[in-house]
PDB file of C-alpha atoms in Angstrom:
ATOM      1  CA  MET A   1     234.681  -4.502  49.354  1.00  0.00           C
ATOM      2  CA  SER A   2     236.180  -0.702  48.358  1.00  0.00           C
ATOM      3  CA  ASN A   3     233.779   2.316  49.446  1.00  0.00           C
ATOM      4  CA  LYS A   4     232.897   3.930  45.861  1.00  0.00           C
ATOM      5  CA  GLY A   5     231.343   6.602  46.719  1.00  0.00           C
ATOM      6  CA  LYS A   6     228.603   8.579  49.673  1.00  0.00           C
ATOM      7  CA  ILE A   7     224.897   7.869  48.907  1.00  0.00           C
ATOM      8  CA  LEU A   8     221.706   8.878  51.136  1.00  0.00           C
ATOM      9  CA  VAL A   9     218.291   7.483  50.151  1.00  0.00           C
ATOM     10  CA  VAL A  10     215.808   8.501  50.390  1.00  0.00           C
ATOM     11  CA  ASP A  11     212.763   6.282  49.553  1.00  0.00           C
ATOM     12  CA  ASP A  12     209.190   6.381  51.941  1.00  0.00           C
ATOM     13  CA  ASP A  13     208.458   2.653  50.544  1.00  0.00           C
ATOM     14  CA  ARG A  14     210.390   0.474  53.431  1.00  0.00           C
ATOM     15  CA  LEU A  15     210.170  -2.400  50.592  1.00  0.00           C
ATOM     16  CA  VAL A  16     212.295  -0.098  47.936  1.00  0.00           C
ATOM     17  CA  LEU A  17     214.701   1.838  50.370  1.00  0.00           C
ATOM     18  CA  ALA A  18     215.761  -1.668  51.948  1.00  0.00           C
ATOM     19  CA  THR A  19     216.386  -3.325  48.585  1.00  0.00           C
ATOM     20  CA  LEU A  20     218.283  -0.027  47.134  1.00  0.00           C
ATOM     21  CA  VAL A  21     219.891   0.365  49.581  1.00  0.00           C
ATOM     22  CA  HIS A  22     221.272  -3.442  49.579  1.00  0.00           C
ATOM     23  CA  GLY A  23     221.828  -3.504  46.731  1.00  0.00           C
ATOM     24  CA  LEU A  24     224.227  -0.176  46.545  1.00  0.00           C
ATOM     25  CA  ALA A  25     225.966  -1.491  49.836  1.00  0.00           C
ATOM     26  CA  GLN A  26     227.360  -4.314  47.909  1.00  0.00           C
ATOM     27  CA  ALA A  27     228.173  -2.657  44.826  1.00  0.00           C
ATOM     28  CA  GLY A  28     231.023  -0.440  46.947  1.00  0.00           C
ATOM     29  CA  TYR A  29     228.624   2.621  48.385  1.00  0.00           C
ATOM     30  CA  ALA A  30     228.439   3.757  51.771  1.00  0.00           C
ATOM     31  CA  ILE A  31     224.699   3.889  52.492  1.00  0.00           C
ATOM     32  CA  ILE A  32     222.997   7.021  54.787  1.00  0.00           C
ATOM     33  CA  ASP A  33     218.948   6.293  54.240  1.00  0.00           C
ATOM     34  CA  ALA A  34     216.406   8.236  55.392  1.00  0.00           C
ATOM     35  CA  ASP A  35     212.104   7.511  54.694  1.00  0.00           C
ATOM     36  CA  ASN A  36     211.617  10.473  54.620  1.00  0.00           C
ATOM     37  CA  GLY A  37     212.658  14.191  53.331  1.00  0.00           C
ATOM     38  CA  ASP A  38     213.124  15.113  57.055  1.00  0.00           C
ATOM     39  CA  GLU A  39     215.309  13.391  57.786  1.00  0.00           C
ATOM     40  CA  ALA A  40     217.167  13.453  54.597  1.00  0.00           C
ATOM     41  CA  ILE A  41     217.869  17.619  55.002  1.00  0.00           C
ATOM     42  CA  LEU A  42     219.981  16.347  58.537  1.00  0.00           C
ATOM     43  CA  LEU A  43     221.666  13.501  56.950  1.00  0.00           C
ATOM     44  CA  ALA A  44     223.075  15.131  54.343  1.00  0.00           C
ATOM     45  CA  ARG A  45     223.494  18.006  56.447  1.00  0.00           C
ATOM     46  CA  GLN A  46     225.611  15.666  58.729  1.00  0.00           C
ATOM     47  CA  HIS A  47     226.825  12.404  56.763  1.00  0.00           C
ATOM     48  CA  ARG A  48     227.681  15.867  52.985  1.00  0.00           C
ATOM     49  CA  PRO A  49     227.160  12.747  50.726  1.00  0.00           C
ATOM     50  CA  ASP A  50     228.387  12.348  46.995  1.00  0.00           C
ATOM     51  CA  LEU A  51     225.239  11.850  45.446  1.00  0.00           C
ATOM     52  CA  ALA A  52     221.988  11.155  46.702  1.00  0.00           C
ATOM     53  CA  LEU A  53     218.699   9.063  45.214  1.00  0.00           C
ATOM     54  CA  LEU A  54     215.180  10.891  45.565  1.00  0.00           C
ATOM     55  CA  ASP A  55     212.468   9.676  45.399  1.00  0.00           C
ATOM     56  CA  ILE A  56     209.726  12.446  44.401  1.00  0.00           C
ATOM     57  CA  ARG A  57     206.639  12.050  46.174  1.00  0.00           C
ATOM     58  CA  MET A  58     206.962  11.806  50.499  1.00  0.00           C
ATOM     59  CA  GLU A  59     204.511  12.442  53.673  1.00  0.00           C
ATOM     60  CA  GLY A  60     206.075  16.052  54.188  1.00  0.00           C
ATOM     61  CA  LEU A  61     209.137  17.684  52.299  1.00  0.00           C
ATOM     62  CA  SER A  62     208.983  15.921  48.799  1.00  0.00           C
ATOM     63  CA  GLY A  63     211.969  15.176  47.302  1.00  0.00           C
ATOM     64  CA  PHE A  64     211.825  18.509  45.297  1.00  0.00           C
ATOM     65  CA  ASP A  65     211.661  20.144  48.499  1.00  0.00           C
ATOM     66  CA  VAL A  66     214.740  17.892  49.885  1.00  0.00           C
ATOM     67  CA  ALA A  67     216.011  18.565  45.855  1.00  0.00           C
ATOM     68  CA  HIS A  68     216.015  22.814  46.393  1.00  0.00           C
ATOM     69  CA  TYR A  69     218.427  22.200  49.930  1.00  0.00           C
ATOM     70  CA  LEU A  70     220.496  19.950  48.301  1.00  0.00           C
ATOM     71  CA  ARG A  71     221.415  22.449  45.144  1.00  0.00           C
ATOM     72  CA  ASP A  72     221.047  25.900  47.142  1.00  0.00           C
ATOM     73  CA  HIS A  73     222.647  24.811  50.240  1.00  0.00           C
ATOM     74  CA  LEU A  74     225.109  21.459  49.758  1.00  0.00           C
ATOM     75  CA  ARG A  75     226.044  21.751  46.477  1.00  0.00           C
ATOM     76  CA  ILE A  76     224.932  17.602  46.569  1.00  0.00           C
ATOM     77  CA  PRO A  77     224.286  16.657  42.796  1.00  0.00           C
ATOM     78  CA  PHE A  78     220.394  14.181  42.923  1.00  0.00           C
ATOM     79  CA  MET A  79     218.594  11.580  40.924  1.00  0.00           C
ATOM     80  CA  PHE A  80     215.391  10.912  41.425  1.00  0.00           C
ATOM     81  CA  LEU A  81     213.368   7.375  41.904  1.00  0.00           C
ATOM     82  CA  SER A  82     209.689   7.791  41.082  1.00  0.00           C
ATOM     83  CA  ALA A  83     206.421   6.521  39.651  1.00  0.00           C
ATOM     84  CA  PHE A  84     205.641   9.249  38.202  1.00  0.00           C
ATOM     85  CA  SER A  85     206.252  11.112  34.795  1.00  0.00           C
ATOM     86  CA  ASP A  86     203.919  13.040  33.664  1.00  0.00           C
ATOM     87  CA  GLU A  87     205.385  15.988  31.777  1.00  0.00           C
ATOM     88  CA  ASP A  88     205.198  19.188  35.522  1.00  0.00           C
ATOM     89  CA  THR A  89     207.363  16.035  36.608  1.00  0.00           C
ATOM     90  CA  LEU A  90     210.036  15.697  34.625  1.00  0.00           C
ATOM     91  CA  ARG A  91     209.484  19.963  33.917  1.00  0.00           C
ATOM     92  CA  GLN A  92     210.608  20.011  37.632  1.00  0.00           C
ATOM     93  CA  VAL A  93     212.615  17.255  37.337  1.00  0.00           C
ATOM     94  CA  LYS A  94     214.897  19.382  34.705  1.00  0.00           C
ATOM     95  CA  ASP A  95     214.958  22.318  36.379  1.00  0.00           C
ATOM     96  CA  LEU A  96     215.616  20.907  39.414  1.00  0.00           C
ATOM     97  CA  GLY A  97     219.286  19.865  37.777  1.00  0.00           C
ATOM     98  CA  ALA A  98     219.197  16.000  38.568  1.00  0.00           C
ATOM     99  CA  LEU A  99     221.618  13.662  37.330  1.00  0.00           C
ATOM    100  CA  ALA A 100     219.065  11.242  35.780  1.00  0.00           C
ATOM    101  CA  TYR A 101     215.888  11.109  36.564  1.00  0.00           C
ATOM    102  CA  LEU A 102     213.932   7.105  36.911  1.00  0.00           C
ATOM    103  CA  VAL A 103     210.908   5.482  36.812  1.00  0.00           C
ATOM    104  CA  LYS A 104     209.918   2.711  38.940  1.00  0.00           C
ATOM    105  CA  PRO A 105     210.045  -0.123  39.144  1.00  0.00           C
ATOM    106  CA  LEU A 106     213.521  -1.461  38.987  1.00  0.00           C
ATOM    107  CA  ASP A 107     215.817  -3.221  39.771  1.00  0.00           C
ATOM    108  CA  ILE A 108     218.820  -2.531  41.170  1.00  0.00           C
ATOM    109  CA  HIS A 109     221.120  -3.419  38.169  1.00  0.00           C
ATOM    110  CA  GLN A 110     219.264  -0.373  35.710  1.00  0.00           C
ATOM    111  CA  ILE A 111     219.910   1.660  38.840  1.00  0.00           C
ATOM    112  CA  VAL A 112     223.927   0.897  40.033  1.00  0.00           C
ATOM    113  CA  PRO A 113     224.520   1.441  35.662  1.00  0.00           C
ATOM    114  CA  ALA A 114     223.281   5.171  36.488  1.00  0.00           C
ATOM    115  CA  VAL A 115     224.581   6.015  40.133  1.00  0.00           C
ATOM    116  CA  GLU A 116     228.401   5.060  38.439  1.00  0.00           C
ATOM    117  CA  ALA A 117     227.487   7.475  35.771  1.00  0.00           C
ATOM    118  CA  ALA A 118     226.929  10.485  38.114  1.00  0.00           C
ATOM    119  CA  PHE A 119     230.236   8.846  40.270  1.00  0.00           C
ATOM    120  CA  ALA A 120     232.220   9.605  37.156  1.00  0.00           C
ATOM    121  CA  ASN A 121     230.422  12.986  35.622  1.00  0.00           C
ATOM    122  CA  ARG A 122     231.050  14.083  38.974  1.00  0.00           C
ATOM    123  CA  ARG A 123     234.927  13.455  39.004  1.00  0.00           C
ATOM    124  CA  ALA A 124     235.130  14.975  35.371  1.00  0.00           C
ATOM    125  CA  ALA A 125     233.727  17.637  36.714  1.00  0.00           C
ATOM    126  CA  PRO A 126     235.327  20.996  37.232  1.00  0.00           C
ATOM    127  CA  GLU A 127     235.101  22.206  41.266  1.00  0.00           C
ATOM    128  CA  PRO A 128     233.129  24.920  41.793  1.00  0.00           C
ATOM    129  CA  ALA A 129     234.897  28.258  42.220  1.00  0.00           C
ATOM    130  CA  THR A 130     233.140  28.869  46.404  1.00  0.00           C
ATOM    131  CA  LYS A 131     232.489  26.925  49.158  1.00  0.00           C
ATOM    132  CA  PRO A 132     229.236  26.098  49.872  1.00  0.00           C
ATOM    133  CA  SER A 133     227.469  28.463  52.000  1.00  0.00           C
ATOM    134  CA  THR A 134     227.097  26.570  55.594  1.00  0.00           C
ATOM    135  CA  PRO A 135     222.798  25.342  55.538  1.00  0.00           C
ATOM    136  CA  SER A 136     220.241  26.447  58.039  1.00  0.00           C
ATOM    137  CA  LEU A 137     216.910  24.619  58.292  1.00  0.00           C
ATOM    138  CA  ALA A 138     215.295  28.003  59.998  1.00  0.00           C
ATOM    139  CA  ASN A 139     214.723  28.512  56.021  1.00  0.00           C
ATOM    140  CA  LEU A 140     211.417  25.112  56.991  1.00  0.00           C
ATOM    141  CA  ASP A 141     209.302  24.474  59.215  1.00  0.00           C
ATOM    142  CA  PRO A 142     211.412  23.396  62.671  1.00  0.00           C
ATOM    143  CA  LEU A 143     208.279  21.470  63.546  1.00  0.00           C
ATOM    144  CA  ALA A 144     207.718  19.745  60.637  1.00  0.00           C
ATOM    145  CA  VAL A 145     210.959  18.589  60.801  1.00  0.00           C
ATOM    146  CA  ALA A 146     210.478  17.317  64.149  1.00  0.00           C
ATOM    147  CA  LEU A 147     207.856  14.980  63.371  1.00  0.00           C
ATOM    148  CA  GLY A 148     210.428  13.574  60.351  1.00  0.00           C
ATOM    149  CA  ILE A 149     213.046  13.207  63.074  1.00  0.00           C
ATOM    150  CA  VAL A 150     210.257  11.276  65.199  1.00  0.00           C
ATOM    151  CA  MET A 151     208.779   9.249  62.886  1.00  0.00           C
ATOM    152  CA  GLN A 152     212.747   7.961  62.349  1.00  0.00           C
ATOM    153  CA  ARG A 153     213.642   7.458  65.287  1.00  0.00           C
ATOM    154  CA  HIS A 154     211.109   5.750  66.236  1.00  0.00           C
ATOM    155  CA  ASP A 155     209.661   4.570  62.970  1.00  0.00           C
ATOM    156  CA  LEU A 156     205.910   5.588  63.503  1.00  0.00           C
ATOM    157  CA  THR A 157     203.863   6.887  61.043  1.00  0.00           C
ATOM    158  CA  ARG A 158     203.782  10.785  61.204  1.00  0.00           C
ATOM    159  CA  THR A 159     199.689  10.360  63.315  1.00  0.00           C
ATOM    160  CA  ALA A 160     201.287   8.060  65.392  1.00  0.00           C
ATOM    161  CA  ALA A 161     204.836  10.490  65.957  1.00  0.00           C
ATOM    162  CA  LEU A 162     202.567  14.474  65.958  1.00  0.00           C
ATOM    163  CA  ALA A 163     200.800  12.600  68.915  1.00  0.00           C
ATOM    164  CA  ARG A 164     204.120  11.411  70.345  1.00  0.00           C
ATOM    165  CA  LEU A 165     206.370  14.787  69.559  1.00  0.00           C
ATOM    166  CA  GLN A 166     202.919  16.930  71.665  1.00  0.00           C
ATOM    167  CA  GLU A 167     203.758  14.947  74.103  1.00  0.00           C
ATOM    168  CA  GLU A 168     206.999  15.909  75.222  1.00  0.00           C
ATOM    169  CA  ALA A 169     206.050  18.737  74.046  1.00  0.00           C
ATOM    170  CA  ARG A 170     203.358  19.435  76.949  1.00  0.00           C
ATOM    171  CA  LEU A 171     205.877  16.964  79.089  1.00  0.00           C
ATOM    172  CA  ALA A 172     208.296  19.401  78.584  1.00  0.00           C
ATOM    173  CA  GLU A 173     206.100  22.690  79.807  1.00  0.00           C
ATOM    174  CA  LEU A 174     206.169  24.252  76.226  1.00  0.00           C
ATOM    175  CA  THR A 175     204.823  24.808  72.645  1.00  0.00           C
ATOM    176  CA  PRO A 176     205.190  21.986  70.446  1.00  0.00           C
ATOM    177  CA  GLN A 177     206.817  24.259  67.770  1.00  0.00           C
ATOM    178  CA  GLY A 178     209.199  25.306  70.460  1.00  0.00           C
ATOM    179  CA  TRP A 179     210.324  21.290  71.836  1.00  0.00           C
ATOM    180  CA  ALA A 180     210.797  21.699  67.766  1.00  0.00           C
ATOM    181  CA  GLN A 181     213.126  23.879  67.766  1.00  0.00           C
ATOM    182  CA  ARG A 182     215.181  22.748  70.547  1.00  0.00           C
ATOM    183  CA  LEU A 183     215.215  18.863  69.073  1.00  0.00           C
ATOM    184  CA  ILE A 184     216.419  20.584  65.827  1.00  0.00           C
ATOM    185  CA  ALA A 185     219.810  22.812  67.690  1.00  0.00           C
ATOM    186  CA  THR A 186     220.128  19.478  69.406  1.00  0.00           C
ATOM    187  CA  LEU A 187     220.822  17.682  66.548  1.00  0.00           C
ATOM    188  CA  GLU A 188     222.363  20.244  64.550  1.00  0.00           C
ATOM    189  CA  ALA A 189     224.889  21.229  67.731  1.00  0.00           C
ATOM    190  CA  GLN A 190     225.603  17.037  67.613  1.00  0.00           C
ATOM    191  CA  ALA A 191     226.345  17.472  64.616  1.00  0.00           C
ATOM    192  CA  GLY A 192     228.951  19.807  64.755  1.00  0.00           C
ATOM    193  CA  ALA A 193     227.269  22.485  62.609  1.00  0.00           C
TER     194      ALA A 193
END
């Protein structure tokens, strides 16, 4: 199947995430997935997807936090998938400039047409005159980002990931903050940042 584009899919519900990944891959898209906002930002920096599908309410960085970063630093368009449709949520979605807002529960047959429309609109839009600035994770809490990385890599809860991070910091004779900064620096170097 041909690759129609690269999509970052972020949802902390693993069943929803697996369903989205499978359905979008079947529709011909290359998929990068994350189950938390911290890892989503690192993956977006490394892989530069064409579009992001973001859950809003997640532990750690929210979908809104990720959207701010994608918009301001990487200029990656995004859509939200959420079970929440209150006025405040809808106002924030609009203020952030989301391409679409889809209310869960959804099935993949509702999502694929919205994704295809987003790609069609993106192709029709003129390219920005300036390139995005080189992004930095400096404005994010390194400990929160490292915690997301440990959660993702080792399939741990936030509490278990924090315990592991603290133990690794102790063994390296660093503070948890220092260990987090070292981990992020290593990953950025590997990603060619």
